Amino acid sequence: MTGNISLVTGASGFIASHVVQQLLEKGEQVHATVRSIKNKKKIKNLLDMQKRWPGKLTLFEADLLAASSFDTPMKGCSVVYHIASPFFIENKIRDGQKEVVEPALKGTQHVLEAVQKNETVKIVILTSIIHYPPSISTQLVGGQLFLGVPDMWFAIVDVREVATAHIQAAQLPDSHGRYILADGKTRGFVELARILRSITQSSRIPKNTVPNALVRLSGPLLGLSQKWLKLNLSIPFDIDNRPSLEQLKIVYRPLEETLADHYRSWKSAQSLAH
């Protein structure tokens, strides 16, 4: 598909920026939308990509809640990756329907309306994927959990595989429907701690779990309901990720590699912040 133009919405976001980078690495021409081009700090990674791939990446301002906002960015595009969402997950949400669902639906409607106006668009990749900061491994590395971790289990995926899945879904003919993007088995908090301890050589990273009774007792202080804890404490589970392996040809990298790269990124960010 080299030579075609791809549109990526919400391009300054964590996942979308990786999609943009991988498209550029493939030699694609990319149109990328952001909330504000004037916010240089927010779009620095995109500006760096423009320098690295001259003439390949064009930035546009677009507002998901404004009708016709995507008409211009979408001109000439053959593929649309709609990843943007008009809300900030870190904000305290009081009414999920009004503050999250309705704006997201309205934004998607505006993007699809622009698609209908544009005859060049052949494929639309629409996802409900989000990332949720701050990272649990950041808390581990930072030493906040040195006394122990809850016996909790997580489905883990590297953001680079998430980005690849978006692109493969558009470019591989066998792709269709919905996909679970994650390693085939869940990983416990203790295993994450063990891997990070070997990477960082830090004695503040815990080795043990804390009793479930203590986790339940402190749950309200952490914003965790008893219902949520009942459904998540000490419950490992398996994941059927075969469609992503067979149809999208995703190769999930080892967890050790993901955590090592994450740690290096975290250390770099810490250095820049001081």
mmCIF file of C-alpha atoms in Angstrom:
data_model
loop_
_atom_site.group_PDB
_atom_site.id
_atom_site.type_symbol
_atom_site.label_atom_id
_atom_site.label_comp_id
_atom_site.label_asym_id
_atom_site.label_seq_id
_atom_site.Cartn_x
_atom_site.Cartn_y
_atom_site.Cartn_z
ATOM 1 C CA MET A 1 0.000 0.000 0.000
ATOM 2 C CA THR A 2 3.022 2.277 -0.256
ATOM 3 C CA GLY A 3 2.063 5.510 -2.026
ATOM 4 C CA ASN A 4 -1.389 5.767 -0.456
ATOM 5 C CA ILE A 5 -2.220 8.250 2.294
ATOM 6 C CA SER A 6 -3.346 7.142 5.742
ATOM 7 C CA LEU A 7 -5.191 9.356 8.236
ATOM 8 C CA VAL A 8 -4.542 8.798 11.946
ATOM 9 C CA THR A 9 -6.809 10.634 14.384
ATOM 10 C CA GLY A 10 -5.618 11.629 17.854
ATOM 11 C CA ALA A 11 -2.042 11.279 16.640
ATOM 12 C CA SER A 12 -0.409 12.821 19.721
ATOM 13 C CA GLY A 13 -1.809 10.028 21.884
ATOM 14 C CA PHE A 14 0.305 7.146 23.144
ATOM 15 C CA ILE A 15 -1.117 4.450 20.865
ATOM 16 C CA ALA A 16 -1.792 6.613 17.822
ATOM 17 C CA SER A 17 1.730 8.049 17.796
ATOM 18 C CA HIS A 18 3.096 4.511 17.526
ATOM 19 C CA VAL A 19 0.726 3.848 14.617
ATOM 20 C CA VAL A 20 2.019 6.996 12.907
ATOM 21 C CA GLN A 21 5.634 5.958 13.437
ATOM 22 C CA GLN A 22 5.124 2.448 12.089
ATOM 23 C CA LEU A 23 3.317 3.776 9.007
ATOM 24 C CA LEU A 24 6.205 6.158 8.345
ATOM 25 C CA GLU A 25 8.685 3.325 8.786
ATOM 26 C CA LYS A 26 6.767 1.460 6.076
ATOM 27 C CA GLY A 27 7.156 4.424 3.724
ATOM 28 C CA GLU A 28 3.523 5.553 3.979
ATOM 29 C CA GLN A 29 2.299 9.111 3.568
ATOM 30 C CA VAL A 30 0.447 10.103 6.750
ATOM 31 C CA HIS A 31 -2.100 12.770 7.649
ATOM 32 C CA ALA A 32 -2.311 13.117 11.435
ATOM 33 C CA THR A 33 -4.878 15.066 13.438
ATOM 34 C CA VAL A 34 -4.239 16.696 16.819
ATOM 35 C CA ARG A 35 -6.269 18.969 19.063
ATOM 36 C CA SER A 36 -3.831 21.878 18.756
ATOM 37 C CA ILE A 37 -0.784 22.359 16.565
ATOM 38 C CA LYS A 38 0.246 25.259 18.815
ATOM 39 C CA ASN A 39 0.848 22.900 21.745
ATOM 40 C CA LYS A 40 4.432 22.079 20.742
ATOM 41 C CA LYS A 41 5.126 20.132 23.930
ATOM 42 C CA LYS A 42 2.177 17.813 23.366
ATOM 43 C CA ILE A 43 3.089 17.096 19.738
ATOM 44 C CA LYS A 44 6.883 17.085 20.114
ATOM 45 C CA ASN A 45 7.175 13.431 19.129
ATOM 46 C CA LEU A 46 5.224 14.151 15.927
ATOM 47 C CA LEU A 47 7.399 17.160 15.126
ATOM 48 C CA ASP A 48 10.447 14.936 15.608
ATOM 49 C CA MET A 49 8.934 12.444 13.153
ATOM 50 C CA GLN A 50 8.455 15.214 10.599
ATOM 51 C CA LYS A 51 12.185 15.923 10.798
ATOM 52 C CA ARG A 52 13.078 12.236 10.563
ATOM 53 C CA TRP A 53 10.765 11.614 7.581
ATOM 54 C CA PRO A 54 10.669 14.920 5.658
ATOM 55 C CA GLY A 55 7.562 15.433 3.555
ATOM 56 C CA LYS A 56 5.874 12.251 4.779
ATOM 57 C CA LEU A 57 3.860 13.510 7.761
ATOM 58 C CA THR A 58 1.312 16.335 7.619
ATOM 59 C CA LEU A 59 -0.341 17.617 10.810
ATOM 60 C CA PHE A 60 -3.887 18.974 10.975
ATOM 61 C CA GLU A 61 -5.953 20.446 13.784
ATOM 62 C CA ALA A 62 -9.284 18.686 14.250
ATOM 63 C CA ASP A 63 -11.964 18.677 16.929
ATOM 64 C CA LEU A 64 -13.924 15.446 17.276
ATOM 65 C CA LEU A 65 -16.962 17.318 18.548
ATOM 66 C CA ALA A 66 -17.010 19.773 15.630
ATOM 67 C CA ALA A 67 -18.892 18.707 12.507
ATOM 68 C CA SER A 68 -16.836 18.733 9.270
ATOM 69 C CA SER A 69 -13.608 19.027 11.280
ATOM 70 C CA PHE A 70 -12.136 15.998 9.482
ATOM 71 C CA ASP A 71 -13.111 16.899 5.927
ATOM 72 C CA THR A 72 -9.793 18.571 5.105
ATOM 73 C CA PRO A 73 -7.424 16.114 6.841
ATOM 74 C CA MET A 74 -9.181 13.209 5.111
ATOM 75 C CA LYS A 75 -8.822 14.520 1.562
ATOM 76 C CA GLY A 76 -6.945 12.029 -0.601
ATOM 77 C CA CYS A 77 -6.689 9.385 2.137
ATOM 78 C CA SER A 78 -7.367 5.722 1.398
ATOM 79 C CA VAL A 79 -7.208 4.409 4.987
ATOM 80 C CA VAL A 80 -8.540 5.998 8.178
ATOM 81 C CA TYR A 81 -7.301 4.891 11.608
ATOM 82 C CA HIS A 82 -9.763 6.429 14.056
ATOM 83 C CA ILE A 83 -8.014 6.252 17.432
ATOM 84 C CA ALA A 84 -8.850 9.663 18.934
ATOM 85 C CA SER A 85 -11.298 10.060 21.802
ATOM 86 C CA PRO A 86 -12.681 13.386 23.077
ATOM 87 C CA PHE A 87 -12.083 12.809 26.788
ATOM 88 C CA PHE A 88 -9.216 12.507 29.238
ATOM 89 C CA ILE A 89 -9.342 9.280 31.262
ATOM 90 C CA GLU A 90 -7.331 10.847 34.095
ATOM 91 C CA ASN A 91 -10.145 13.337 34.758
ATOM 92 C CA LYS A 92 -12.665 12.341 37.413
ATOM 93 C CA ILE A 93 -15.711 11.062 35.550
ATOM 94 C CA ARG A 94 -19.053 11.611 37.266
ATOM 95 C CA ASP A 95 -21.419 10.574 34.471
ATOM 96 C CA GLY A 96 -19.929 7.930 32.188
ATOM 97 C CA GLN A 97 -22.722 8.139 29.624
ATOM 98 C CA LYS A 98 -22.585 11.907 29.185
ATOM 99 C CA GLU A 99 -18.853 12.457 29.699
ATOM 100 C CA VAL A 100 -17.439 9.410 27.903
ATOM 101 C CA VAL A 101 -19.908 7.448 25.780
ATOM 102 C CA GLU A 102 -21.862 10.274 24.147
ATOM 103 C CA PRO A 103 -18.806 12.407 23.183
ATOM 104 C CA ALA A 104 -17.021 9.325 21.800
ATOM 105 C CA LEU A 105 -20.064 8.389 19.728
ATOM 106 C CA LYS A 106 -20.445 11.943 18.464
ATOM 107 C CA GLY A 107 -16.771 12.097 17.528
ATOM 108 C CA THR A 108 -16.966 8.779 15.682
ATOM 109 C CA GLN A 109 -20.079 9.994 13.884
ATOM 110 C CA HIS A 110 -18.221 13.078 12.661
ATOM 111 C CA VAL A 111 -15.314 10.966 11.403
ATOM 112 C CA LEU A 112 -17.654 8.579 9.566
ATOM 113 C CA GLU A 113 -19.559 11.510 8.067
ATOM 114 C CA ALA A 114 -16.264 12.742 6.630
ATOM 115 C CA VAL A 115 -15.612 9.235 5.270
ATOM 116 C CA GLN A 116 -18.962 9.300 3.466
ATOM 117 C CA LYS A 117 -18.008 12.559 1.770
ATOM 118 C CA ASN A 118 -14.637 11.226 0.642
ATOM 119 C CA GLU A 119 -14.645 8.672 -2.180
ATOM 120 C CA THR A 120 -10.938 7.871 -1.814
ATOM 121 C CA VAL A 121 -11.368 6.192 1.586
ATOM 122 C CA LYS A 122 -11.502 2.411 1.194
ATOM 123 C CA ILE A 123 -10.830 1.156 4.731
ATOM 124 C CA VAL A 124 -11.724 2.462 8.196
ATOM 125 C CA ILE A 125 -10.087 0.985 11.300
ATOM 126 C CA LEU A 126 -12.179 1.878 14.344
ATOM 127 C CA THR A 127 -11.033 0.872 17.814
ATOM 128 C CA SER A 128 -12.111 1.447 21.402
ATOM 129 C CA ILE A 129 -8.578 0.973 22.702
ATOM 130 C CA ILE A 130 -7.263 3.285 25.420
ATOM 131 C CA HIS A 131 -4.197 3.302 27.624
ATOM 132 C CA TYR A 132 -4.559 4.113 31.300
ATOM 133 C CA PRO A 133 -1.812 6.054 33.074
ATOM 134 C CA PRO A 134 0.068 5.841 35.373
ATOM 135 C CA SER A 135 1.712 2.480 34.774
ATOM 136 C CA ILE A 136 1.648 -0.185 37.468
ATOM 137 C CA SER A 137 5.259 -1.030 36.676
ATOM 138 C CA THR A 138 6.168 2.603 37.346
ATOM 139 C CA GLN A 139 4.789 2.172 40.865
ATOM 140 C CA LEU A 140 6.845 -0.991 41.244
ATOM 141 C CA VAL A 141 10.065 0.618 40.033
ATOM 142 C CA GLY A 142 9.449 3.733 42.110
ATOM 143 C CA GLY A 143 9.329 1.689 45.307
ATOM 144 C CA GLN A 144 5.785 2.657 46.347
ATOM 145 C CA LEU A 145 4.858 -1.018 46.679
ATOM 146 C CA PHE A 146 8.028 -2.295 48.375
ATOM 147 C CA LEU A 147 6.099 -3.944 51.238
ATOM 148 C CA GLY A 148 4.322 -6.275 48.821
ATOM 149 C CA VAL A 149 1.877 -6.445 45.935
ATOM 150 C CA PRO A 150 -1.716 -7.677 45.685
ATOM 151 C CA ASP A 151 -2.280 -11.128 44.209
ATOM 152 C CA MET A 152 -3.644 -9.671 40.994
ATOM 153 C CA TRP A 153 -3.269 -10.767 37.385
ATOM 154 C CA PHE A 154 -3.037 -8.762 34.193
ATOM 155 C CA ALA A 155 -3.419 -9.262 30.462
ATOM 156 C CA ILE A 156 -0.394 -7.501 28.995
ATOM 157 C CA VAL A 157 0.405 -6.231 25.516
ATOM 158 C CA ASP A 158 3.218 -4.051 24.221
ATOM 159 C CA VAL A 159 2.018 -0.799 22.638
ATOM 160 C CA ARG A 160 4.118 -1.621 19.572
ATOM 161 C CA GLU A 161 2.046 -4.761 18.964
ATOM 162 C CA VAL A 162 -1.130 -2.710 19.387
ATOM 163 C CA ALA A 163 0.082 -0.306 16.701
ATOM 164 C CA THR A 164 1.067 -3.171 14.406
ATOM 165 C CA ALA A 165 -2.383 -4.716 14.835
ATOM 166 C CA HIS A 166 -4.039 -1.509 13.628
ATOM 167 C CA ILE A 167 -1.927 -1.488 10.483
ATOM 168 C CA GLN A 168 -2.235 -5.219 9.820
ATOM 169 C CA ALA A 169 -6.014 -4.977 10.166
ATOM 170 C CA ALA A 170 -6.006 -2.470 7.312
ATOM 171 C CA GLN A 171 -3.467 -4.185 5.102
ATOM 172 C CA LEU A 172 -4.074 -7.945 5.431
ATOM 173 C CA PRO A 173 -7.019 -9.366 3.441
ATOM 174 C CA ASP A 174 -7.950 -12.012 6.034
ATOM 175 C CA SER A 175 -8.533 -9.486 8.818
ATOM 176 C CA HIS A 176 -12.103 -8.903 9.958
ATOM 177 C CA GLY A 177 -14.124 -8.455 13.120
ATOM 178 C CA ARG A 178 -12.695 -7.881 16.576
ATOM 179 C CA TYR A 179 -9.446 -8.994 18.174
ATOM 180 C CA ILE A 180 -8.062 -9.501 21.661
ATOM 181 C CA LEU A 181 -4.556 -8.071 21.735
ATOM 182 C CA ALA A 182 -2.621 -9.659 24.582
ATOM 183 C CA ASP A 183 -0.267 -12.466 25.416
ATOM 184 C CA GLY A 184 -2.025 -15.804 25.740
ATOM 185 C CA LYS A 185 -1.715 -15.964 29.519
ATOM 186 C CA THR A 186 -2.092 -13.428 32.271
ATOM 187 C CA ARG A 187 0.846 -12.421 34.457
ATOM 188 C CA GLY A 188 0.784 -11.934 38.195
ATOM 189 C CA PHE A 189 1.970 -8.812 39.987
ATOM 190 C CA VAL A 190 4.715 -10.868 41.649
ATOM 191 C CA GLU A 191 6.049 -12.038 38.273
ATOM 192 C CA LEU A 192 6.163 -8.445 37.018
ATOM 193 C CA ALA A 193 8.058 -7.502 40.166
ATOM 194 C CA ARG A 194 10.514 -10.380 39.725
ATOM 195 C CA ILE A 195 11.317 -9.360 36.143
ATOM 196 C CA LEU A 196 11.680 -5.688 37.048
ATOM 197 C CA ARG A 197 13.895 -6.554 40.010
ATOM 198 C CA SER A 198 16.260 -8.448 37.708
ATOM 199 C CA ILE A 199 16.308 -5.519 35.270
ATOM 200 C CA THR A 200 16.769 -2.712 37.795
ATOM 201 C CA GLN A 201 18.677 -4.523 40.567
ATOM 202 C CA SER A 202 16.535 -2.522 42.991
ATOM 203 C CA SER A 203 15.944 -3.837 46.500
ATOM 204 C CA ARG A 204 12.791 -1.715 46.821
ATOM 205 C CA ILE A 205 10.876 -3.850 44.351
ATOM 206 C CA PRO A 206 8.752 -6.351 46.325
ATOM 207 C CA LYS A 207 9.191 -10.116 46.350
ATOM 208 C CA ASN A 208 5.936 -11.133 48.005
ATOM 209 C CA THR A 209 2.189 -10.644 47.854
ATOM 210 C CA VAL A 210 0.236 -9.010 50.646
ATOM 211 C CA PRO A 211 -2.680 -10.964 52.181
ATOM 212 C CA ASN A 212 -5.990 -10.620 50.358
ATOM 213 C CA ALA A 213 -7.681 -9.607 53.610
ATOM 214 C CA LEU A 214 -5.382 -6.593 53.879
ATOM 215 C CA VAL A 215 -6.048 -5.650 50.251
ATOM 216 C CA ARG A 216 -9.808 -5.801 50.849
ATOM 217 C CA LEU A 217 -9.439 -3.713 53.998
ATOM 218 C CA SER A 218 -7.451 -1.009 52.221
ATOM 219 C CA GLY A 219 -9.479 -1.194 49.010
ATOM 220 C CA PRO A 220 -11.680 1.866 49.737
ATOM 221 C CA LEU A 221 -8.570 3.985 50.356
ATOM 222 C CA LEU A 222 -7.300 2.985 46.908
ATOM 223 C CA GLY A 223 -10.622 3.612 45.184
ATOM 224 C CA LEU A 224 -11.286 -0.114 44.685
ATOM 225 C CA SER A 225 -14.752 -1.469 45.436
ATOM 226 C CA GLN A 226 -15.283 -4.775 47.217
ATOM 227 C CA LYS A 227 -17.149 -6.035 44.159
ATOM 228 C CA TRP A 228 -14.174 -5.249 41.914
ATOM 229 C CA LEU A 229 -11.736 -6.895 44.331
ATOM 230 C CA LYS A 230 -13.898 -10.017 44.524
ATOM 231 C CA LEU A 231 -13.755 -10.334 40.738
ATOM 232 C CA ASN A 232 -10.025 -9.657 40.424
ATOM 233 C CA LEU A 233 -8.077 -10.848 43.467
ATOM 234 C CA SER A 234 -6.264 -14.187 43.021
ATOM 235 C CA ILE A 235 -7.953 -14.923 39.685
ATOM 236 C CA PRO A 236 -5.556 -15.758 36.835
ATOM 237 C CA PHE A 237 -7.185 -16.399 33.469
ATOM 238 C CA ASP A 238 -6.311 -17.452 29.938
ATOM 239 C CA ILE A 239 -6.855 -15.437 26.777
ATOM 240 C CA ASP A 240 -7.760 -16.666 23.312
ATOM 241 C CA ASN A 241 -5.542 -14.495 21.149
ATOM 242 C CA ARG A 242 -5.415 -16.939 18.227
ATOM 243 C CA PRO A 243 -7.239 -14.638 15.775
ATOM 244 C CA SER A 244 -4.591 -11.955 16.301
ATOM 245 C CA LEU A 245 -1.856 -14.540 15.731
ATOM 246 C CA GLU A 246 -3.430 -16.221 12.713
ATOM 247 C CA GLN A 247 -5.168 -13.349 10.918
ATOM 248 C CA LEU A 248 -3.139 -10.294 11.929
ATOM 249 C CA LYS A 249 0.166 -12.215 12.085
ATOM 250 C CA ILE A 250 1.061 -10.527 15.373
ATOM 251 C CA VAL A 251 4.219 -11.770 17.063
ATOM 252 C CA TYR A 252 4.052 -10.858 20.744
ATOM 253 C CA ARG A 253 7.452 -9.936 22.095
ATOM 254 C CA PRO A 254 8.644 -11.387 25.418
ATOM 255 C CA LEU A 255 7.392 -9.638 28.540
ATOM 256 C CA GLU A 256 11.005 -9.198 29.652
ATOM 257 C CA GLU A 257 11.710 -7.092 26.554
ATOM 258 C CA THR A 258 8.606 -4.955 27.060
ATOM 259 C CA LEU A 259 9.421 -4.261 30.709
ATOM 260 C CA ALA A 260 13.095 -3.548 29.983
ATOM 261 C CA ASP A 261 12.161 -1.021 27.293
ATOM 262 C CA HIS A 262 9.521 0.453 29.592
ATOM 263 C CA TYR A 263 12.070 0.864 32.372
ATOM 264 C CA ARG A 264 14.538 2.611 30.056
ATOM 265 C CA SER A 265 11.771 4.944 28.865
ATOM 266 C CA TRP A 266 10.735 5.686 32.465
ATOM 267 C CA LYS A 267 14.324 6.419 33.498
ATOM 268 C CA SER A 268 14.773 8.736 30.524
ATOM 269 C CA ALA A 269 11.578 10.610 31.391
ATOM 270 C CA GLN A 270 12.684 10.913 35.020
ATOM 271 C CA SER A 271 16.018 12.394 33.916
ATOM 272 C CA LEU A 272 14.319 14.950 31.672
ATOM 273 C CA ALA A 273 11.960 15.954 34.484
ATOM 274 C CA HIS A 274 14.825 16.913 36.827
#
